[in-house]
Structures are given as C-alpha cells and as structure tokens.
Coordinates of N, CA and C in Angstrom, one line a residue:
X1 N 35.0 -34.1 24.3 CA 34.8 -32.7 24.3 C 35.5 -32.1 25.6
X2 N 36.2 -31.1 25.4 CA 36.9 -30.5 26.6 C 35.9 -29.5 27.2
X3 N 36.3 -29.0 28.4 CA 35.5 -28.1 29.2 C 35.4 -26.8 28.4
X4 N 36.4 -26.3 27.7 CA 36.4 -25.1 27.0 C 35.5 -25.2 25.8
X5 N 35.5 -26.2 25.0 CA 34.6 -26.3 23.9 C 33.2 -26.5 24.3
X6 N 33.0 -27.2 25.5 CA 31.6 -27.4 26.0 C 31.0 -26.0 26.4
X7 N 31.8 -25.2 27.0 CA 31.3 -23.8 27.4 C 31.0 -23.0 26.1
X8 N 31.9 -23.1 25.1 CA 31.7 -22.4 23.9 C 30.4 -22.8 23.2
X9 N 30.2 -24.2 23.2 CA 29.0 -24.7 22.6 C 27.7 -24.2 23.3
X10 N 27.8 -24.1 24.6 CA 26.7 -23.7 25.4 C 26.4 -22.2 25.2
X11 N 27.4 -21.4 24.9 CA 27.1 -20.0 24.7 C 26.7 -19.7 23.3
X12 N 26.8 -20.6 22.3 CA 26.5 -20.4 21.0 C 24.9 -20.4 20.9
X13 N 24.3 -19.3 20.3 CA 22.9 -19.2 20.2 C 22.4 -20.2 19.2
X14 N 21.1 -20.6 19.2 CA 20.6 -21.5 18.2 C 20.5 -20.8 16.9
X15 N 20.3 -21.6 15.8 CA 20.4 -21.0 14.4 C 19.3 -19.9 14.2
X16 N 18.2 -20.0 14.8 CA 17.1 -19.0 14.6 C 17.6 -17.7 15.2
X17 N 18.4 -17.6 16.2 CA 18.8 -16.4 16.8 C 19.9 -15.8 16.0
X18 N 20.6 -16.5 15.1 CA 21.7 -16.0 14.3 C 21.3 -15.3 13.1
X19 N 20.0 -15.4 12.7 CA 19.5 -14.8 11.5 C 19.9 -13.3 11.4
X20 N 20.5 -12.9 10.3 CA 20.8 -11.5 10.2 C 19.5 -10.7 10.0
X21 N 19.5 -9.4 10.3 CA 18.4 -8.5 10.2 C 17.9 -8.4 8.7
X22 N 18.8 -8.5 7.8 CA 18.5 -8.4 6.4 C 17.6 -9.5 6.0
X23 N 17.8 -10.7 6.5 CA 17.0 -11.9 6.2 C 15.5 -11.7 6.7
X24 N 15.5 -11.2 7.9 CA 14.1 -11.0 8.5 C 13.4 -9.8 7.8
X25 N 14.1 -8.8 7.5 CA 13.5 -7.7 6.7 C 13.0 -8.1 5.4
X26 N 13.8 -9.0 4.7 CA 13.4 -9.5 3.4 C 12.1 -10.3 3.5
X27 N 12.0 -11.1 4.6 CA 10.8 -11.9 4.8 C 9.6 -11.1 5.1
X28 N 9.8 -10.0 5.8 CA 8.7 -9.1 6.1 C 8.3 -8.3 4.8
X29 N 9.2 -8.0 4.0 CA 8.9 -7.3 2.7 C 8.1 -8.3 1.8
X30 N 8.5 -9.6 1.9 CA 7.8 -10.6 1.1 C 6.3 -10.6 1.5
X31 N 6.1 -10.6 2.8 CA 4.7 -10.6 3.3 C 3.9 -9.4 2.9
X32 N 4.6 -8.2 2.9 CA 3.9 -7.0 2.5 C 3.6 -7.0 1.0
X33 N 4.6 -7.6 0.2 CA 4.3 -7.7 -1.2 C 3.2 -8.6 -1.5
X34 N 3.0 -9.7 -0.8 CA 1.9 -10.6 -1.0 C 0.6 -10.0 -0.7
X35 N 0.5 -9.2 0.4 CA -0.7 -8.5 0.7 C -1.1 -7.4 -0.3
X36 N 0.0 -6.7 -0.8 CA -0.3 -5.7 -1.8 C -0.8 -6.3 -3.1
X37 N -0.3 -7.4 -3.5 CA -0.8 -8.1 -4.7 C -2.2 -8.6 -4.5
X38 N -2.5 -9.1 -3.3 CA -3.8 -9.5 -3.0 C -4.8 -8.3 -3.1
X39 N -4.4 -7.2 -2.6 CA -5.2 -6.0 -2.6 C -5.5 -5.6 -4.1
X40 N -4.4 -5.7 -4.9 CA -4.6 -5.3 -6.3 C -5.6 -6.3 -7.0
X41 N -5.6 -7.5 -6.5 CA -6.6 -8.5 -7.1 C -8.0 -8.0 -6.9
X42 N -8.3 -7.4 -5.8 CA -9.6 -7.0 -5.5 C -9.8 -5.5 -5.7
X43 N -9.5 -5.0 -6.9 CA -9.5 -3.6 -7.1 C -10.9 -3.0 -6.9
X44 N -12.0 -3.7 -7.3 CA -13.3 -3.2 -7.2 C -13.7 -2.9 -5.8
X45 N -13.3 -3.8 -4.9 CA -13.5 -3.6 -3.5 C -12.8 -2.4 -3.0
X46 N -11.6 -2.2 -3.4 CA -10.8 -1.0 -3.0 C -11.5 0.2 -3.4
X47 N -11.8 0.3 -4.7 CA -12.4 1.5 -5.3 C -13.8 1.8 -4.7
X48 N -14.6 0.8 -4.4 CA -15.9 1.0 -3.8 C -15.8 1.5 -2.4
X49 N -14.8 1.0 -1.6 CA -14.6 1.5 -0.3 C -14.1 2.9 -0.3
X50 N -13.3 3.2 -1.3 CA -12.8 4.6 -1.4 C -14.0 5.5 -1.8
X51 N -14.9 5.1 -2.7 CA -16.0 5.9 -3.1 C -17.0 6.1 -1.9
X52 N -17.1 5.0 -1.1 CA -18.0 5.1 0.1 C -17.4 6.1 1.1
X53 N -16.1 6.1 1.2 CA -15.5 7.1 2.2 C -15.7 8.5 1.7
X54 N -15.6 8.8 0.4 CA -15.8 10.1 -0.1 C -17.3 10.5 0.0
X55 N -18.2 9.5 -0.1 CA -19.6 9.8 0.1 C -19.9 10.1 1.5
X56 N -19.2 9.4 2.5 CA -19.4 9.7 3.9 C -18.9 11.1 4.2
X57 N -17.8 11.5 3.7 CA -17.2 12.8 3.9 C -18.2 13.9 3.4
X58 N -18.7 13.7 2.2 CA -19.7 14.6 1.6 C -20.9 14.7 2.5
X59 N -21.5 13.6 2.9 CA -22.7 13.6 3.7 C -22.4 14.3 5.1
X60 N -21.3 14.1 5.7 CA -20.9 14.8 6.9 C -20.9 16.3 6.7
X61 N -20.3 16.7 5.6 CA -20.3 18.1 5.2 C -21.7 18.7 5.1
X62 N -22.5 18.0 4.4 CA -23.9 18.4 4.2 C -24.6 18.6 5.6
X63 N -24.4 17.6 6.5 CA -25.1 17.6 7.8 C -24.6 18.8 8.6
X64 N -23.3 19.0 8.6 CA -22.8 20.1 9.4 C -23.2 21.5 8.9
X65 N -23.3 21.6 7.5 CA -23.9 22.8 7.0 C -25.3 23.1 7.4
X66 N -26.1 22.0 7.4 CA -27.5 22.1 7.9 C -27.6 22.5 9.3
X67 N -26.7 21.9 10.1 CA -26.7 22.1 11.6 C -26.3 23.6 11.9
X68 N -25.4 24.1 11.1 CA -24.9 25.5 11.4 C -25.9 26.5 10.9
X69 N -26.7 26.1 9.9 CA -27.9 26.9 9.4 C -27.5 28.4 9.1
X70 N -26.4 28.5 8.4 CA -26.0 29.8 7.9 C -25.2 30.6 8.9
X71 N -25.0 30.1 10.1 CA -24.2 30.9 11.1 C -22.7 30.6 10.9
X72 N -21.9 31.7 11.2 CA -20.5 31.6 11.0 C -19.8 30.7 12.0
X73 N -20.3 30.8 13.3 CA -19.7 30.1 14.4 C -20.8 29.6 15.3
X74 N -20.5 28.4 16.0 CA -21.3 27.9 17.0 C -20.4 27.6 18.2
X75 N -20.5 28.2 19.3 CA -19.7 28.0 20.5 C -18.2 28.1 20.1
X76 N -17.9 29.1 19.3 CA -16.5 29.4 19.0 C -15.9 28.5 17.9
X77 N -16.6 27.6 17.3 CA -16.1 26.7 16.2 C -16.8 27.1 14.9
X78 N -15.9 27.3 13.9 CA -16.5 27.7 12.6 C -16.9 26.4 11.8
X79 N -17.7 26.6 10.8 CA -18.1 25.5 10.0 C -16.9 24.8 9.3
X80 N -16.0 25.6 8.8 CA -14.8 24.9 8.2 C -14.0 24.1 9.1
X81 N -13.9 24.5 10.4 CA -13.2 23.7 11.4 C -14.0 22.4 11.7
X82 N -15.3 22.5 11.8 CA -16.1 21.3 12.1 C -16.0 20.3 10.9
X83 N -16.1 20.8 9.7 CA -16.0 19.9 8.5 C -14.6 19.3 8.4
X84 N -13.6 20.1 8.7 CA -12.2 19.6 8.7 C -12.1 18.5 9.8
X85 N -12.6 18.7 11.0 CA -12.6 17.6 12.0 C -13.3 16.4 11.6
X86 N -14.5 16.5 11.0 CA -15.2 15.4 10.5 C -14.5 14.6 9.4
X87 N -13.9 15.4 8.5 CA -13.1 14.7 7.4 C -11.9 14.0 7.9
X88 N -11.2 14.6 8.8 CA -10.0 14.0 9.4 C -10.4 12.7 10.2
X89 N -11.5 12.8 10.9 CA -11.9 11.7 11.7 C -12.3 10.5 10.8
X90 N -13.0 10.8 9.7 CA -13.4 9.8 8.7 C -12.1 9.1 8.1
X91 N -11.2 9.9 7.7 CA -9.9 9.4 7.2 C -9.1 8.6 8.2
X92 N -9.1 9.0 9.4 CA -8.4 8.3 10.4 C -9.1 6.9 10.7
X93 N -10.4 6.9 10.7 CA -11.1 5.7 10.9 C -10.8 4.7 9.8
X94 N -10.8 5.2 8.6 CA -10.5 4.3 7.5 C -9.1 3.7 7.5
X95 N -8.2 4.5 8.0 CA -6.8 4.1 8.0 C -6.4 3.2 9.2
X96 N -6.9 3.4 10.3 CA -6.5 2.7 11.5 C -7.5 1.9 12.2
X97 N -8.7 1.8 11.7 CA -9.7 1.0 12.4 C -9.4 -0.5 12.4
X98 N -9.2 -1.1 13.6 CA -8.9 -2.5 13.6 C -10.0 -3.4 13.1
X99 N -11.2 -3.0 13.2 CA -12.3 -3.8 12.7 C -12.3 -3.9 11.2
X100 N -11.9 -2.9 10.5 CA -11.9 -2.8 9.1 C -10.6 -3.4 8.5
X101 N -9.5 -3.2 9.1 CA -8.2 -3.5 8.5 C -7.6 -4.8 9.0
X102 N -8.1 -5.5 10.0 CA -7.5 -6.7 10.5 C -8.0 -7.9 9.8
X103 N -7.0 -8.6 9.2 CA -7.4 -9.8 8.4 C -7.4 -11.1 9.3
X104 N -7.1 -10.9 10.6 CA -6.9 -12.1 11.5 C -8.1 -12.9 11.6
X105 N -9.3 -12.3 11.8 CA -10.5 -13.1 12.0 C -10.9 -13.9 10.8
X106 N -10.7 -13.2 9.6 CA -11.0 -13.9 8.4 C -10.0 -15.1 8.1
X107 N -8.7 -14.9 8.4 CA -7.7 -15.9 8.3 C -8.0 -17.1 9.2
X108 N -8.5 -16.8 10.4 CA -8.8 -17.9 11.4 C -10.0 -18.7 10.9
X109 N -11.0 -17.9 10.4 CA -12.2 -18.6 9.9 C -11.9 -19.5 8.7
X110 N -11.1 -19.1 7.8 CA -10.7 -19.8 6.6 C -9.7 -20.9 6.9
X111 N -9.1 -20.9 8.1 CA -8.0 -21.9 8.4 C -6.6 -21.5 7.8
X112 N -6.5 -20.3 7.3 CA -5.2 -19.9 6.7 C -4.2 -19.5 7.8
X113 N -4.6 -19.3 9.0 CA -3.7 -18.9 10.1 C -2.7 -20.0 10.4
X114 N -3.1 -21.3 10.1 CA -2.2 -22.4 10.3 C -1.0 -22.3 9.4
X115 N -1.2 -21.9 8.2 CA -0.1 -21.7 7.2 C 0.8 -20.5 7.7
X116 N 0.2 -19.5 8.2 CA 0.9 -18.3 8.7 C 1.8 -18.7 9.8
X117 N 1.3 -19.6 10.7 CA 2.1 -20.0 11.9 C 3.3 -20.9 11.5
X118 N 3.3 -21.5 10.3 CA 4.4 -22.3 9.8 C 5.5 -21.5 9.2
X119 N 5.2 -20.3 8.9 CA 6.3 -19.5 8.2 C 7.4 -19.2 9.2
X120 N 8.6 -18.9 8.6 CA 9.8 -18.7 9.5 C 9.8 -17.4 10.2
X121 N 8.9 -16.5 10.0 CA 8.8 -15.2 10.7 C 7.6 -15.2 11.6
X122 N 7.6 -14.4 12.6 CA 6.5 -14.4 13.6 C 5.2 -13.9 13.0
X123 N 4.1 -14.4 13.6 CA 2.7 -14.0 13.1 C 2.5 -12.5 13.2
X124 N 2.8 -11.8 14.4 CA 2.5 -10.4 14.4 C 3.3 -9.6 13.4
X125 N 4.6 -10.0 13.1 CA 5.4 -9.4 12.1 C 4.8 -9.5 10.7
X126 N 4.2 -10.7 10.4 CA 3.5 -10.9 9.2 C 2.3 -10.0 9.0
X127 N 1.5 -9.9 10.1 CA 0.3 -9.1 10.0 C 0.7 -7.6 9.8
X128 N 1.7 -7.2 10.5 CA 2.2 -5.8 10.4 C 2.7 -5.5 9.0
X129 N 3.5 -6.4 8.5 CA 4.0 -6.3 7.1 C 2.8 -6.3 6.1
X130 N 1.9 -7.1 6.3 CA 0.7 -7.2 5.4 C -0.1 -5.9 5.4
X131 N -0.3 -5.3 6.6 CA -1.0 -4.1 6.7 C -0.2 -2.9 6.0
X132 N 1.1 -2.9 6.1 CA 1.9 -1.9 5.5 C 1.8 -2.1 4.0
X133 N 1.7 -3.3 3.5 CA 1.6 -3.6 2.1 C 0.3 -3.1 1.5

C-alpha cells in the first residue's frame, strides 16, 4: 500500500457514517409505523383515555363556573378565559407529559430495551419516531 492510498483509506469514514439520510429516515418511519400499529391494537385504552380527558375538561369547567358564582370577571379574568386556560392546560398535559407518554420505563421493565439497542438506528431516534407515530 502506498502512502497516497493509506491516506485515502484513513480519510474514508466507516460504513455507518456513509448511510444516506433517506435510509435513516426510512428506519425512523418504520419505528413510527410500529408504534402507531401498537396504539391501534389497544383502541380501548386510547378511547378511554380520550373520554377521561373530556371528563376532566368538563369537570374543570364546572369547578370554574362554581368559583365564579355568576360574576362576569374576577381580577380582570373572565370565566371564558379561565375555562379556555384550563382546557388548553389539560390538552397540553395530555400531549406532552413525559410521565404519560414515555414508554422507556415500561420497555426497561419488560427487557425490550435490549432489542431496541440492537437496532441500526439510535435509541433516542427510535423513541422520538415512536412518539410521533
């Protein structure tokens, strides 16, 4: 091997670094698709959590109506503003709460994280794709 080919070989990145973005994107979409299919398997859980969220929003509305006791405003905030804040807070909590949406603890407990770590894409990317799915 000559000095020129040795330098060229040293500059060549490993095979993992040569992966095109399309391949990585396809792998992440596959993870998202798997999680979406798993969510469809447990439809009852999905619908019951949705019903509980609607119940929570309704209960918050009832509580704020009782607290306002027929007044239009309290300290410059109207009842509709407070119920909108309560509704948006509940929706935000359902969408981004790490305690409700993170499957990592369950996967570790069941030993499935070992399979995740053997996949050709990184664990954080898999989890993100799964959450998007």
